[in-house]
Coordinates of C-alpha atoms in Angstrom, one line a residue:
X4 CA 1.4 -9.6 22.0
X5 CA -0.2 -6.5 23.4
X6 CA 2.9 -5.0 25.1
X7 CA 6.5 -4.5 24.4
X8 CA 9.6 -5.1 26.5
X9 CA 13.1 -5.3 25.1
X10 CA 14.3 -8.1 27.4
X11 CA 11.4 -9.3 29.4
X12 CA 9.3 -10.5 26.4
X13 CA 12.1 -12.7 25.1
X14 CA 10.9 -15.5 27.5
X15 CA 7.5 -16.8 26.2
X16 CA 4.8 -18.1 28.6
X17 CA 5.5 -21.7 29.7
X18 CA 2.7 -22.6 32.1
X19 CA -1.1 -22.8 31.6
X20 CA -1.5 -19.9 34.1
X21 CA 0.9 -17.7 32.1
X22 CA -0.9 -18.4 28.9
X23 CA -4.3 -17.7 30.4
X24 CA -2.9 -14.4 31.8
X25 CA -1.5 -13.4 28.4
X26 CA -4.8 -14.4 26.7
X27 CA -6.8 -12.3 29.2
X28 CA -4.7 -9.2 28.3
X29 CA -5.4 -9.7 24.6
X30 CA -9.2 -10.0 25.4
X31 CA -9.2 -6.4 26.6
X32 CA -8.4 -5.0 23.1
X33 CA -10.7 -4.3 20.1
X34 CA -9.2 -7.0 17.9
X35 CA -10.6 -9.7 20.2
X36 CA -13.8 -7.9 21.1
X37 CA -14.8 -7.1 17.5
X38 CA -12.9 -9.5 15.3
X39 CA -11.8 -12.6 17.3
X40 CA -14.3 -12.9 20.1
X41 CA -14.7 -16.7 19.4
X42 CA -11.0 -17.3 19.5
X43 CA -9.7 -20.2 21.6
X44 CA -6.5 -20.3 23.6
X45 CA -4.9 -22.6 21.0
X46 CA -5.7 -20.1 18.2
X47 CA -4.4 -17.3 20.4
X48 CA -1.1 -19.2 20.8
X49 CA -0.7 -19.4 17.1
X50 CA -1.0 -15.7 16.4
X51 CA 1.1 -14.9 19.6
X52 CA 4.0 -17.1 18.3
X53 CA 3.7 -15.4 14.9
X54 CA 4.3 -12.0 16.4
X55 CA 6.9 -13.4 18.9
X56 CA 8.9 -15.0 16.0
X57 CA 8.8 -11.7 14.1
X58 CA 10.1 -9.8 17.2
X59 CA 12.8 -12.3 18.0
X60 CA 13.9 -12.2 14.3
X61 CA 14.1 -8.5 14.5
X62 CA 16.4 -8.7 17.6
X63 CA 18.6 -11.2 15.8
X64 CA 18.9 -8.9 12.9
X65 CA 19.8 -6.1 15.3
X66 CA 22.6 -8.2 16.8
X67 CA 23.8 -9.2 13.4
X68 CA 24.4 -5.5 12.7
X69 CA 25.6 -4.3 16.0
X70 CA 28.0 -7.0 17.2
X71 CA 30.1 -7.2 14.0
X72 CA 30.1 -3.4 13.8
X73 CA 31.6 -3.2 17.4
X74 CA 34.1 -5.9 16.6
X75 CA 35.3 -4.4 13.3
X76 CA 35.4 -1.0 14.8
X77 CA 37.7 -2.1 17.7
X78 CA 39.9 -4.0 15.2
X79 CA 40.4 -0.8 13.2
X80 CA 39.0 -2.4 10.0
X81 CA 36.7 0.4 9.2
X82 CA 37.8 3.6 7.4
X83 CA 36.2 6.9 8.1
X84 CA 33.5 6.6 5.4
X85 CA 32.5 3.1 6.5
X86 CA 32.3 4.2 10.2
X87 CA 29.6 6.7 9.2
X88 CA 27.7 4.1 7.2
X89 CA 27.9 1.6 10.0
X90 CA 26.6 4.1 12.6
X91 CA 23.8 5.0 10.3
X92 CA 22.8 1.4 9.6
X93 CA 22.9 0.5 13.4
X94 CA 20.8 3.5 14.1
X95 CA 18.3 2.5 11.4
X96 CA 18.0 -1.0 12.9
X97 CA 17.2 0.4 16.4
X98 CA 14.7 2.9 14.8
X99 CA 13.1 0.1 12.9
X100 CA 12.3 -1.8 16.1
X101 CA 10.8 1.2 17.8
X102 CA 8.7 2.0 14.7
X103 CA 7.5 -1.6 14.6
X104 CA 6.0 -1.3 18.1
X105 CA 4.6 2.1 17.2
X106 CA 2.8 0.4 14.3
X107 CA 1.5 -2.5 16.4
X108 CA 0.2 -0.1 19.0
X109 CA -2.1 1.6 16.5
X110 CA -3.9 -1.7 16.1
X111 CA -4.6 -1.9 19.8
X112 CA -6.2 1.5 20.2
X113 CA -9.9 2.0 20.8
X114 CA -11.6 3.9 17.9
X115 CA -15.2 4.6 19.0
X116 CA -15.9 6.7 15.9
X117 CA -14.8 4.0 13.5
X118 CA -17.0 1.2 12.1
X119 CA -14.0 -0.5 10.5
X120 CA -12.4 -3.8 11.7
X121 CA -9.5 -3.3 14.0
X122 CA -6.3 -3.0 12.1
X123 CA -2.9 -1.2 12.3
X124 CA -2.7 2.2 10.8
X125 CA -1.7 2.0 7.1
X126 CA 0.4 5.1 7.6
X127 CA 2.5 3.4 10.3
X128 CA 2.6 0.2 8.3
X129 CA 4.0 2.1 5.3
X130 CA 6.5 3.9 7.6
X131 CA 7.6 0.5 9.0
X132 CA 8.0 -1.0 5.6
X133 CA 9.7 2.1 4.2
X134 CA 12.2 2.1 7.0
X135 CA 12.9 -1.6 6.4
X136 CA 13.4 -1.0 2.7
X137 CA 15.8 2.0 3.4
X138 CA 17.8 -0.2 5.8
X139 CA 17.9 -3.0 3.3
X140 CA 18.8 -0.8 0.3
X141 CA 21.6 0.9 2.3
X142 CA 23.0 -2.4 3.4
X143 CA 22.9 -3.9 -0.1
X144 CA 24.4 -0.8 -1.7
X145 CA 27.3 -0.9 0.8
X146 CA 27.9 -4.6 0.3
X147 CA 27.9 -4.3 -3.5
X148 CA 30.2 -1.3 -3.4
X149 CA 32.7 -3.3 -1.3
X150 CA 32.4 -6.7 -2.9
X151 CA 32.1 -6.0 -6.7
X152 CA 35.0 -4.6 -8.7
X153 CA 34.0 -1.3 -10.2
X154 CA 33.8 -0.9 -14.0
X155 CA 35.7 1.9 -15.6
X156 CA 33.1 3.0 -18.1
X157 CA 33.7 5.8 -20.6
X158 CA 31.7 8.9 -19.4
X159 CA 29.7 9.4 -22.6
X160 CA 26.4 11.2 -22.9
X161 CA 24.5 8.0 -23.5
X162 CA 26.0 6.5 -20.3
X163 CA 25.0 9.5 -18.3
X164 CA 21.4 9.3 -19.5
X165 CA 21.3 5.5 -18.8
X166 CA 22.7 6.1 -15.3
X167 CA 20.0 8.7 -14.6
X168 CA 17.3 6.5 -16.0
X169 CA 18.4 3.6 -13.9
X170 CA 18.3 5.8 -10.8
X171 CA 14.8 7.0 -11.6
X172 CA 13.6 3.4 -12.3
X173 CA 15.0 2.2 -9.0
X174 CA 13.2 5.0 -7.2
X175 CA 9.9 4.1 -9.0
X176 CA 10.3 0.4 -8.0
X177 CA 10.9 1.6 -4.4
X178 CA 7.7 3.8 -4.5
X179 CA 5.7 0.9 -6.0
X180 CA 6.8 -1.4 -3.2
X181 CA 6.0 1.2 -0.6
X182 CA 2.5 1.7 -2.0
X183 CA 1.9 -2.0 -1.4
X184 CA 1.9 -1.2 2.3
X185 CA -1.2 0.9 1.8
X186 CA -2.8 -1.9 -0.3
X187 CA -2.1 -4.4 2.5
X188 CA -3.1 -2.0 5.3
X189 CA -6.5 -1.2 3.8
X190 CA -7.2 -4.7 2.3
X191 CA -7.4 -2.8 -1.0
X192 CA -6.5 -5.9 -3.0
X193 CA -10.1 -7.1 -2.3
X194 CA -12.1 -4.2 -3.7
X195 CA -11.7 -4.9 -7.4
X196 CA -10.5 -8.4 -8.3
X197 CA -10.4 -8.0 -12.1
X198 CA -7.8 -7.0 -14.6
X199 CA -7.1 -4.9 -16.7
X200 CA -10.4 -3.1 -15.8
X201 CA -11.5 -2.4 -12.3
X202 CA -15.0 -4.0 -12.4
X203 CA -16.7 -2.8 -15.5
X204 CA -14.7 0.4 -16.1
X205 CA -11.1 1.5 -16.6
X206 CA -11.5 4.3 -14.0
X207 CA -14.0 3.4 -11.2
X208 CA -16.5 5.9 -10.0
X209 CA -15.5 5.7 -6.3
X210 CA -12.0 7.1 -6.7
X211 CA -12.8 10.4 -5.0
X212 CA -15.4 9.5 -2.3
X213 CA -13.4 11.0 0.6
X214 CA -13.1 14.7 1.4
X215 CA -10.7 16.4 1.3
X216 CA -9.5 14.9 -2.0
X217 CA -6.0 14.1 -0.8
X218 CA -7.4 11.6 1.8
X219 CA -8.3 9.3 -1.1
X220 CA -4.7 8.7 -2.0
X221 CA -4.0 7.2 1.4
X222 CA -7.3 6.1 2.8
X223 CA -9.7 5.2 0.0
X224 CA -9.1 1.5 -0.9
X225 CA -10.2 2.0 -4.5
X226 CA -7.8 4.8 -5.1
X227 CA -5.0 2.9 -3.3
X228 CA -5.5 -0.1 -5.5
X229 CA -5.7 2.1 -8.6
X230 CA -2.5 3.9 -7.7
X231 CA -0.7 0.6 -7.1
X232 CA -1.8 -0.6 -10.5
X233 CA -0.6 2.6 -12.2
X234 CA 2.8 2.5 -10.4
X235 CA 3.3 -1.2 -11.3
X236 CA 2.5 -0.6 -15.0
X237 CA 4.8 2.5 -15.0
X238 CA 7.6 0.5 -13.3
X239 CA 7.5 -2.4 -15.8
X240 CA 7.4 0.1 -18.7
X241 CA 10.4 2.0 -17.2
X242 CA 12.3 -1.3 -16.7
X243 CA 11.6 -2.3 -20.3
X244 CA 12.8 1.1 -21.7
X245 CA 15.9 0.8 -19.5
X246 CA 16.7 -2.6 -20.9
X247 CA 16.5 -1.5 -24.5
X248 CA 18.5 1.7 -23.7
X249 CA 21.2 -0.5 -22.2
X250 CA 21.3 -2.6 -25.4
X251 CA 22.4 0.5 -27.3
X252 CA 25.5 1.0 -25.3
X253 CA 28.6 -1.3 -25.1
X254 CA 28.5 -2.5 -21.4
X255 CA 30.4 -5.2 -19.5
X256 CA 28.9 -8.7 -19.4
X257 CA 28.0 -8.4 -15.7
X258 CA 26.1 -5.2 -16.3
X259 CA 24.2 -6.7 -19.2
X260 CA 23.2 -9.6 -17.0
X261 CA 21.9 -7.2 -14.3
X262 CA 19.8 -5.4 -16.9
X263 CA 18.3 -8.7 -18.3
X264 CA 17.6 -10.0 -14.9
X265 CA 15.8 -6.8 -14.0
X266 CA 13.6 -7.1 -17.1
X267 CA 12.7 -10.8 -16.3
X268 CA 11.9 -10.0 -12.7
X269 CA 9.8 -7.0 -13.6
X270 CA 7.5 -9.1 -15.8
X271 CA 7.4 -12.0 -13.3
X272 CA 6.4 -9.5 -10.6
X273 CA 3.6 -8.1 -12.7
X274 CA 2.4 -11.6 -13.4
X275 CA 2.4 -12.4 -9.7
X276 CA 0.5 -9.2 -8.9
X277 CA -2.2 -9.9 -11.4
X278 CA -2.6 -13.5 -10.3
X279 CA -2.7 -12.4 -6.6
X280 CA -5.5 -9.9 -7.5
X281 CA -7.6 -12.4 -9.6
X282 CA -7.3 -15.1 -6.9
X283 CA -8.6 -12.7 -4.2
X284 CA -5.2 -12.3 -2.4
X285 CA -4.4 -15.7 -0.9
X286 CA -1.7 -15.2 1.7
X287 CA 1.0 -17.4 0.2
X288 CA 0.7 -15.7 -3.2
X289 CA 0.6 -12.3 -1.6
X290 CA 3.7 -13.0 0.4
X291 CA 5.4 -14.2 -2.8
X292 CA 4.4 -11.0 -4.5
X293 CA 5.8 -9.0 -1.7
X294 CA 9.1 -10.9 -1.8
X295 CA 9.2 -10.3 -5.6
X296 CA 9.1 -6.6 -5.0
X297 CA 12.2 -6.9 -2.8
X298 CA 14.0 -9.1 -5.4
X299 CA 13.1 -6.5 -8.1
X300 CA 14.4 -3.6 -6.0
X301 CA 17.6 -5.6 -5.2
X302 CA 18.4 -6.1 -8.9
X303 CA 17.5 -2.4 -9.7
X304 CA 20.1 -1.4 -7.0
X305 CA 22.6 -3.9 -8.5
X306 CA 22.2 -2.3 -11.9
X307 CA 22.6 1.1 -10.4
X308 CA 25.8 -0.1 -8.7
X309 CA 27.1 -1.5 -12.0
X310 CA 26.7 1.9 -13.6
X311 CA 28.1 4.1 -10.8
X312 CA 30.7 6.7 -11.6
X313 CA 34.3 5.8 -10.8
X314 CA 35.7 8.4 -8.3
X315 CA 38.7 10.3 -9.6

């Protein structure tokens, strides 16, 4: 899908003529000219419906936020604080849709000075994923705060440190998930398919091939993979330390379950990441790894919510 219309594109092509016209529009862009010049109409329909499904799902998600929000607001079921959250969430949903098209558009642009295959900008991909994660985290936090009874924990120094460490660990998990967008956007998972070393060395020689040096962090596939590895190892180390810290403090049973679940998911996610790398990033396994990052982030937020301070 090489254009974007909020309402018009909801109706897919139905006749052979409409499909031919849609295919001809796609043939004007670099992805067809350079990457898919042998593509048939049947193959085009497959990728078209993949994008169409994603866009329609996004619209359904938007309606799932906006329609109940309007209904609850009119019924007077939202207090002042919730009204602010609901407005922010609905605004984020709309922003996410616009950001998605901005990302797709980057993959359709002519880049005469580039010798790379056509792809969306890794910066815009990371922005789109980051926005989705923020929306998800805000939604989950609001839901947990409303649905789960809050624990009245004694405000000891140990609990304060545990709470801060849980916040930092959740932030680290978020950052690791976000770095995965740069790995996907640059196909960085295919540059070194070995573990724990990258090729024959712990630190590859081509980490700093771009100039200025800062470009390597976001545009050099080797550095991007290296950073993702370091973030993943740091995250699982932080989760492990968080778990053992939580064992030293008397906590409610539900909070202990959250900490144990976070630990189990962290090691599962690392195992998925290593397996994905060693198997040269098969799509089903890569998608499972991406889903695992969301599950891990969800449980990190759950544990944060369990440890939150009771307002006076």
